């Protein structure tokens, strides 16, 4: 798994590439544990995420709770259909805003 | 009801305006009648009298029409209920020439009946047909239907004779042929509405006009079109029956080749008509073969040449985006009516060769790719790769090295002449041979040291290859199985290790996770996502709910003294 983080229009974007399961999710957990100062929103770009397990969902849920507690919006973008299905079945798509693309997410968050 | 593919305008059960229906029916009937040249060739080669030739062709046309109607009418016990248009059966050509030459019309009638019975007998073994013809073997048959069309198509396209060496290419033939082909392709791909529906008719019409202009349109054979009546009662005859032991193997094999040919066309149509096609409907194929058997028997006892469903018509259906059974019924009626008009049949036999070549090239190109699609719809193990590859090579060998065929014993030559029959026979034989040593169940142990996703991927892809499972089913199963394995091992529900067992029976792809420990609970209502942050039992319950929604079926049970979590994926 590879994680890239950058800021665009005050939105902290975390792009995850590869698989997010029990062996890789601790790394994302570390990234998401701290919300950088001055950020207006957090965006998880999952366009290149090919698989997510319940361990990955747990990290996303923790990040969403942390963001909410800090008054920052957390959103997700770019889900491929198999990963989108996991978010739908688990009910996460009703908890966290999901945007089709990064541009679409930035248009709303920035 | 199958989901209509986006490129199909009128699917199997769709209705259409009467005018459109009639023109599409005429288009198919005209193309089908062009092939009366086959019985004509057989009659000429065997030196049949004028009267016997007339009966051979007229009876053939009548039963082509009858079979087309039977094939297309829905909800019939005999007939596929899909757009299948009959043409004279090329597989019968060697049998007809040999039988007519050796024993006249009585011997051909008897041998035709035997071929019909041999064809019919295959329909009694649908389960065996399923095992013998998995999708990749059907794919080989469909591809080779296209390859078998290549030689007659390209000869007509370039104006080449099978019997005479050509020193200089007459460029007028490819000019006419490429023009007709270009028009058909452009209209089929870029146009909508009527232009697309009548793409083949328009292409053929322009090609015929161009052929007449450049001087490659054939003149009608003597006694000439003028001497033929517009309307006349068709002549049928009872040729009697004669028997020859020497011809028996060829007759039996001709029946089997005809059945395989029918299977290839039926599967091609099934696939074209269903966006979610998964596997060959052998029941429908058997009904199609039954209808063909009936009409072949009718043709045999009335002195006619046998027919079979047309692969060229499949190309026309694809070009026009119209696969409705009603088109076939109209086409069948038109073919029947044509039997009452000797002048019409005479006129059709002079459609220029390069125009027919263009239609055949289009159909061959479609069938070759349709077959490849069928082959690649399944995961291919090394065994399957060689089954397909060697079968195609065997068919190509007899197609491009005719001297190989000529070196074979005389009785075997009619079979070996057909790339379709050679390829399919080799594919079926290799498929059965390579089944040796393949179990329908396999298992692997996964421990906490393994990555669940990698373990699931490697095991399920390997087994998918070995069993020839559908790619999309295996791809869908992997993340669900990986999720289940990860949950069972990470939460400690399965302490230390579990057994991942896969089973395959063509209808289902089952994965059983067997472990020592407690059974997990599967809630019917979705638990709160907060459960993911709870204890092991809460996580297991949440994942259990997700698994029950993502697999086609989830069963909690026991295998011996172990818990068994079974994930079923419909195949």
PDB file of C-alpha atoms in Angstrom, chain B residues 151-266:
ATOM      1  CA  UNK B 151     -11.716 -19.861 -47.639  1.00  0.00           C
ATOM      2  CA  UNK B 152     -15.040 -19.669 -49.547  1.00  0.00           C
ATOM      3  CA  UNK B 153     -15.388 -16.030 -48.496  1.00  0.00           C
ATOM      4  CA  UNK B 154     -11.926 -14.949 -49.612  1.00  0.00           C
ATOM      5  CA  UNK B 155     -12.085 -16.939 -52.867  1.00  0.00           C
ATOM      6  CA  UNK B 156     -15.269 -15.111 -53.790  1.00  0.00           C
ATOM      7  CA  UNK B 157     -13.826 -11.799 -52.638  1.00  0.00           C
ATOM      8  CA  UNK B 158     -10.755 -12.082 -54.891  1.00  0.00           C
ATOM      9  CA  UNK B 159     -12.393 -14.012 -57.731  1.00  0.00           C
ATOM     10  CA  UNK B 160     -10.207 -17.079 -57.206  1.00  0.00           C
ATOM     11  CA  UNK B 161     -11.157 -20.592 -58.226  1.00  0.00           C
ATOM     12  CA  UNK B 162     -10.587 -23.574 -55.953  1.00  0.00           C
ATOM     13  CA  UNK B 163      -9.745 -25.745 -58.952  1.00  0.00           C
ATOM     14  CA  UNK B 164      -7.793 -23.493 -61.312  1.00  0.00           C
ATOM     15  CA  UNK B 165      -4.526 -21.689 -60.617  1.00  0.00           C
ATOM     16  CA  UNK B 166      -4.852 -17.920 -61.048  1.00  0.00           C
ATOM     17  CA  UNK B 167      -1.921 -16.098 -62.577  1.00  0.00           C
ATOM     18  CA  UNK B 168      -3.234 -12.559 -62.483  1.00  0.00           C
ATOM     19  CA  UNK B 169      -5.668 -11.124 -59.980  1.00  0.00           C
ATOM     20  CA  UNK B 170      -8.738  -9.527 -61.528  1.00  0.00           C
ATOM     21  CA  UNK B 171      -8.956  -6.338 -59.460  1.00  0.00           C
ATOM     22  CA  UNK B 172     -12.625  -5.859 -60.299  1.00  0.00           C
ATOM     23  CA  UNK B 173     -13.538  -8.634 -57.830  1.00  0.00           C
ATOM     24  CA  UNK B 174     -11.853  -7.115 -54.754  1.00  0.00           C
ATOM     25  CA  UNK B 175     -13.134  -3.681 -55.851  1.00  0.00           C
ATOM     26  CA  UNK B 176     -16.750  -4.883 -55.747  1.00  0.00           C
ATOM     27  CA  UNK B 177     -16.211  -6.947 -52.621  1.00  0.00           C
ATOM     28  CA  UNK B 178     -14.417  -4.301 -50.586  1.00  0.00           C
ATOM     29  CA  UNK B 179     -17.000  -1.697 -51.590  1.00  0.00           C
ATOM     30  CA  UNK B 180     -19.865  -3.915 -50.407  1.00  0.00           C
ATOM     31  CA  UNK B 181     -17.978  -4.827 -47.209  1.00  0.00           C
ATOM     32  CA  UNK B 182     -17.102  -1.201 -46.474  1.00  0.00           C
ATOM     33  CA  UNK B 183     -20.729  -0.140 -46.867  1.00  0.00           C
ATOM     34  CA  UNK B 184     -21.965  -2.934 -44.587  1.00  0.00           C
ATOM     35  CA  UNK B 185     -19.376  -2.127 -41.902  1.00  0.00           C
ATOM     36  CA  UNK B 186     -19.857   1.649 -42.053  1.00  0.00           C
ATOM     37  CA  UNK B 187     -23.653   1.327 -41.855  1.00  0.00           C
ATOM     38  CA  UNK B 188     -23.478  -1.299 -39.102  1.00  0.00           C
ATOM     39  CA  UNK B 189     -21.116   0.751 -36.956  1.00  0.00           C
ATOM     40  CA  UNK B 190     -21.854   4.406 -37.638  1.00  0.00           C
ATOM     41  CA  UNK B 191     -25.513   4.557 -38.634  1.00  0.00           C
ATOM     42  CA  UNK B 192     -28.749   4.253 -36.712  1.00  0.00           C
ATOM     43  CA  UNK B 193     -32.321   3.371 -37.632  1.00  0.00           C
ATOM     44  CA  UNK B 194     -33.250   1.980 -41.020  1.00  0.00           C
ATOM     45  CA  UNK B 195     -29.772   2.381 -42.501  1.00  0.00           C
ATOM     46  CA  UNK B 196     -28.308   0.046 -39.881  1.00  0.00           C
ATOM     47  CA  UNK B 197     -31.186  -2.426 -40.038  1.00  0.00           C
ATOM     48  CA  UNK B 198     -30.731  -2.832 -43.775  1.00  0.00           C
ATOM     49  CA  UNK B 199     -26.944  -2.542 -43.816  1.00  0.00           C
ATOM     50  CA  UNK B 200     -26.421  -5.919 -45.475  1.00  0.00           C
ATOM     51  CA  UNK B 201     -29.126  -5.402 -48.104  1.00  0.00           C
ATOM     52  CA  UNK B 202     -27.794  -1.933 -48.970  1.00  0.00           C
ATOM     53  CA  UNK B 203     -24.199  -3.159 -49.130  1.00  0.00           C
ATOM     54  CA  UNK B 204     -25.205  -6.125 -51.299  1.00  0.00           C
ATOM     55  CA  UNK B 205     -27.355  -3.924 -53.555  1.00  0.00           C
ATOM     56  CA  UNK B 206     -24.588  -1.390 -54.180  1.00  0.00           C
ATOM     57  CA  UNK B 207     -22.103  -4.245 -54.681  1.00  0.00           C
ATOM     58  CA  UNK B 208     -24.367  -5.939 -57.235  1.00  0.00           C
ATOM     59  CA  UNK B 209     -24.819  -2.677 -59.171  1.00  0.00           C
ATOM     60  CA  UNK B 210     -21.064  -2.085 -59.155  1.00  0.00           C
ATOM     61  CA  UNK B 211     -20.445  -5.689 -60.242  1.00  0.00           C
ATOM     62  CA  UNK B 212     -22.799  -5.193 -63.189  1.00  0.00           C
ATOM     63  CA  UNK B 213     -21.090  -1.899 -64.057  1.00  0.00           C
ATOM     64  CA  UNK B 214     -17.549  -3.323 -64.041  1.00  0.00           C
ATOM     65  CA  UNK B 215     -18.671  -6.542 -65.729  1.00  0.00           C
ATOM     66  CA  UNK B 216     -18.247  -9.224 -63.109  1.00  0.00           C
ATOM     67  CA  UNK B 217     -21.950  -9.991 -62.630  1.00  0.00           C
ATOM     68  CA  UNK B 218     -22.610 -13.564 -63.794  1.00  0.00           C
ATOM     69  CA  UNK B 219     -25.023 -14.370 -66.579  1.00  0.00           C
ATOM     70  CA  UNK B 220     -27.655 -16.955 -65.667  1.00  0.00           C
ATOM     71  CA  UNK B 221     -26.848 -20.547 -66.657  1.00  0.00           C
ATOM     72  CA  UNK B 222     -28.665 -22.151 -69.573  1.00  0.00           C
ATOM     73  CA  UNK B 223     -31.583 -22.488 -70.202  1.00  0.00           C
ATOM     74  CA  UNK B 224     -31.543 -18.963 -68.818  1.00  0.00           C
ATOM     75  CA  UNK B 225     -33.807 -16.975 -66.565  1.00  0.00           C
ATOM     76  CA  UNK B 226     -36.298 -16.255 -69.324  1.00  0.00           C
ATOM     77  CA  UNK B 227     -37.086 -19.933 -69.692  1.00  0.00           C
ATOM     78  CA  UNK B 228     -37.948 -20.327 -66.009  1.00  0.00           C
ATOM     79  CA  UNK B 229     -41.495 -19.809 -64.797  1.00  0.00           C
ATOM     80  CA  UNK B 230     -42.342 -17.051 -62.349  1.00  0.00           C
ATOM     81  CA  UNK B 231     -44.736 -19.282 -60.461  1.00  0.00           C
ATOM     82  CA  UNK B 232     -44.754 -23.047 -60.556  1.00  0.00           C
ATOM     83  CA  UNK B 233     -45.789 -25.846 -58.226  1.00  0.00           C
ATOM     84  CA  UNK B 234     -42.688 -27.261 -56.526  1.00  0.00           C
ATOM     85  CA  UNK B 235     -41.727 -30.806 -57.436  1.00  0.00           C
ATOM     86  CA  UNK B 236     -41.021 -33.318 -54.709  1.00  0.00           C
ATOM     87  CA  UNK B 237     -40.295 -37.005 -55.082  1.00  0.00           C
ATOM     88  CA  UNK B 238     -39.912 -40.232 -53.142  1.00  0.00           C
ATOM     89  CA  UNK B 239     -36.420 -41.314 -54.066  1.00  0.00           C
ATOM     90  CA  UNK B 240     -36.637 -44.688 -52.306  1.00  0.00           C
ATOM     91  CA  UNK B 241     -33.975 -45.974 -49.946  1.00  0.00           C
ATOM     92  CA  UNK B 242     -30.708 -47.777 -50.580  1.00  0.00           C
ATOM     93  CA  UNK B 243     -27.996 -48.732 -48.147  1.00  0.00           C
ATOM     94  CA  UNK B 244     -24.224 -48.876 -48.225  1.00  0.00           C
ATOM     95  CA  UNK B 245     -22.036 -50.010 -45.312  1.00  0.00           C
ATOM     96  CA  UNK B 246     -19.140 -48.068 -46.817  1.00  0.00           C
ATOM     97  CA  UNK B 247     -21.073 -44.806 -46.509  1.00  0.00           C
ATOM     98  CA  UNK B 248     -22.313 -45.438 -42.973  1.00  0.00           C
ATOM     99  CA  UNK B 249     -19.379 -43.867 -41.021  1.00  0.00           C
ATOM    100  CA  UNK B 250     -19.525 -40.743 -43.179  1.00  0.00           C
ATOM    101  CA  UNK B 251     -23.293 -40.453 -42.617  1.00  0.00           C
ATOM    102  CA  UNK B 252     -22.989 -40.825 -38.835  1.00  0.00           C
ATOM    103  CA  UNK B 253     -20.165 -38.309 -38.672  1.00  0.00           C
ATOM    104  CA  UNK B 254     -22.009 -35.877 -40.952  1.00  0.00           C
ATOM    105  CA  UNK B 255     -24.846 -35.924 -38.421  1.00  0.00           C
ATOM    106  CA  UNK B 256     -22.473 -35.209 -35.542  1.00  0.00           C
ATOM    107  CA  UNK B 257     -20.758 -32.404 -37.466  1.00  0.00           C
ATOM    108  CA  UNK B 258     -24.181 -30.922 -38.223  1.00  0.00           C
ATOM    109  CA  UNK B 259     -25.099 -31.039 -34.527  1.00  0.00           C
ATOM    110  CA  UNK B 260     -21.853 -29.296 -33.543  1.00  0.00           C
ATOM    111  CA  UNK B 261     -22.466 -26.709 -36.253  1.00  0.00           C
ATOM    112  CA  UNK B 262     -25.975 -26.109 -34.858  1.00  0.00           C
ATOM    113  CA  UNK B 263     -24.574 -25.862 -31.341  1.00  0.00           C
ATOM    114  CA  UNK B 264     -22.092 -23.208 -32.486  1.00  0.00           C
ATOM    115  CA  UNK B 265     -24.757 -21.058 -34.122  1.00  0.00           C
ATOM    116  CA  UNK B 266     -27.187 -21.407 -31.194  1.00  0.00           C
TER     117      UNK B 266
END
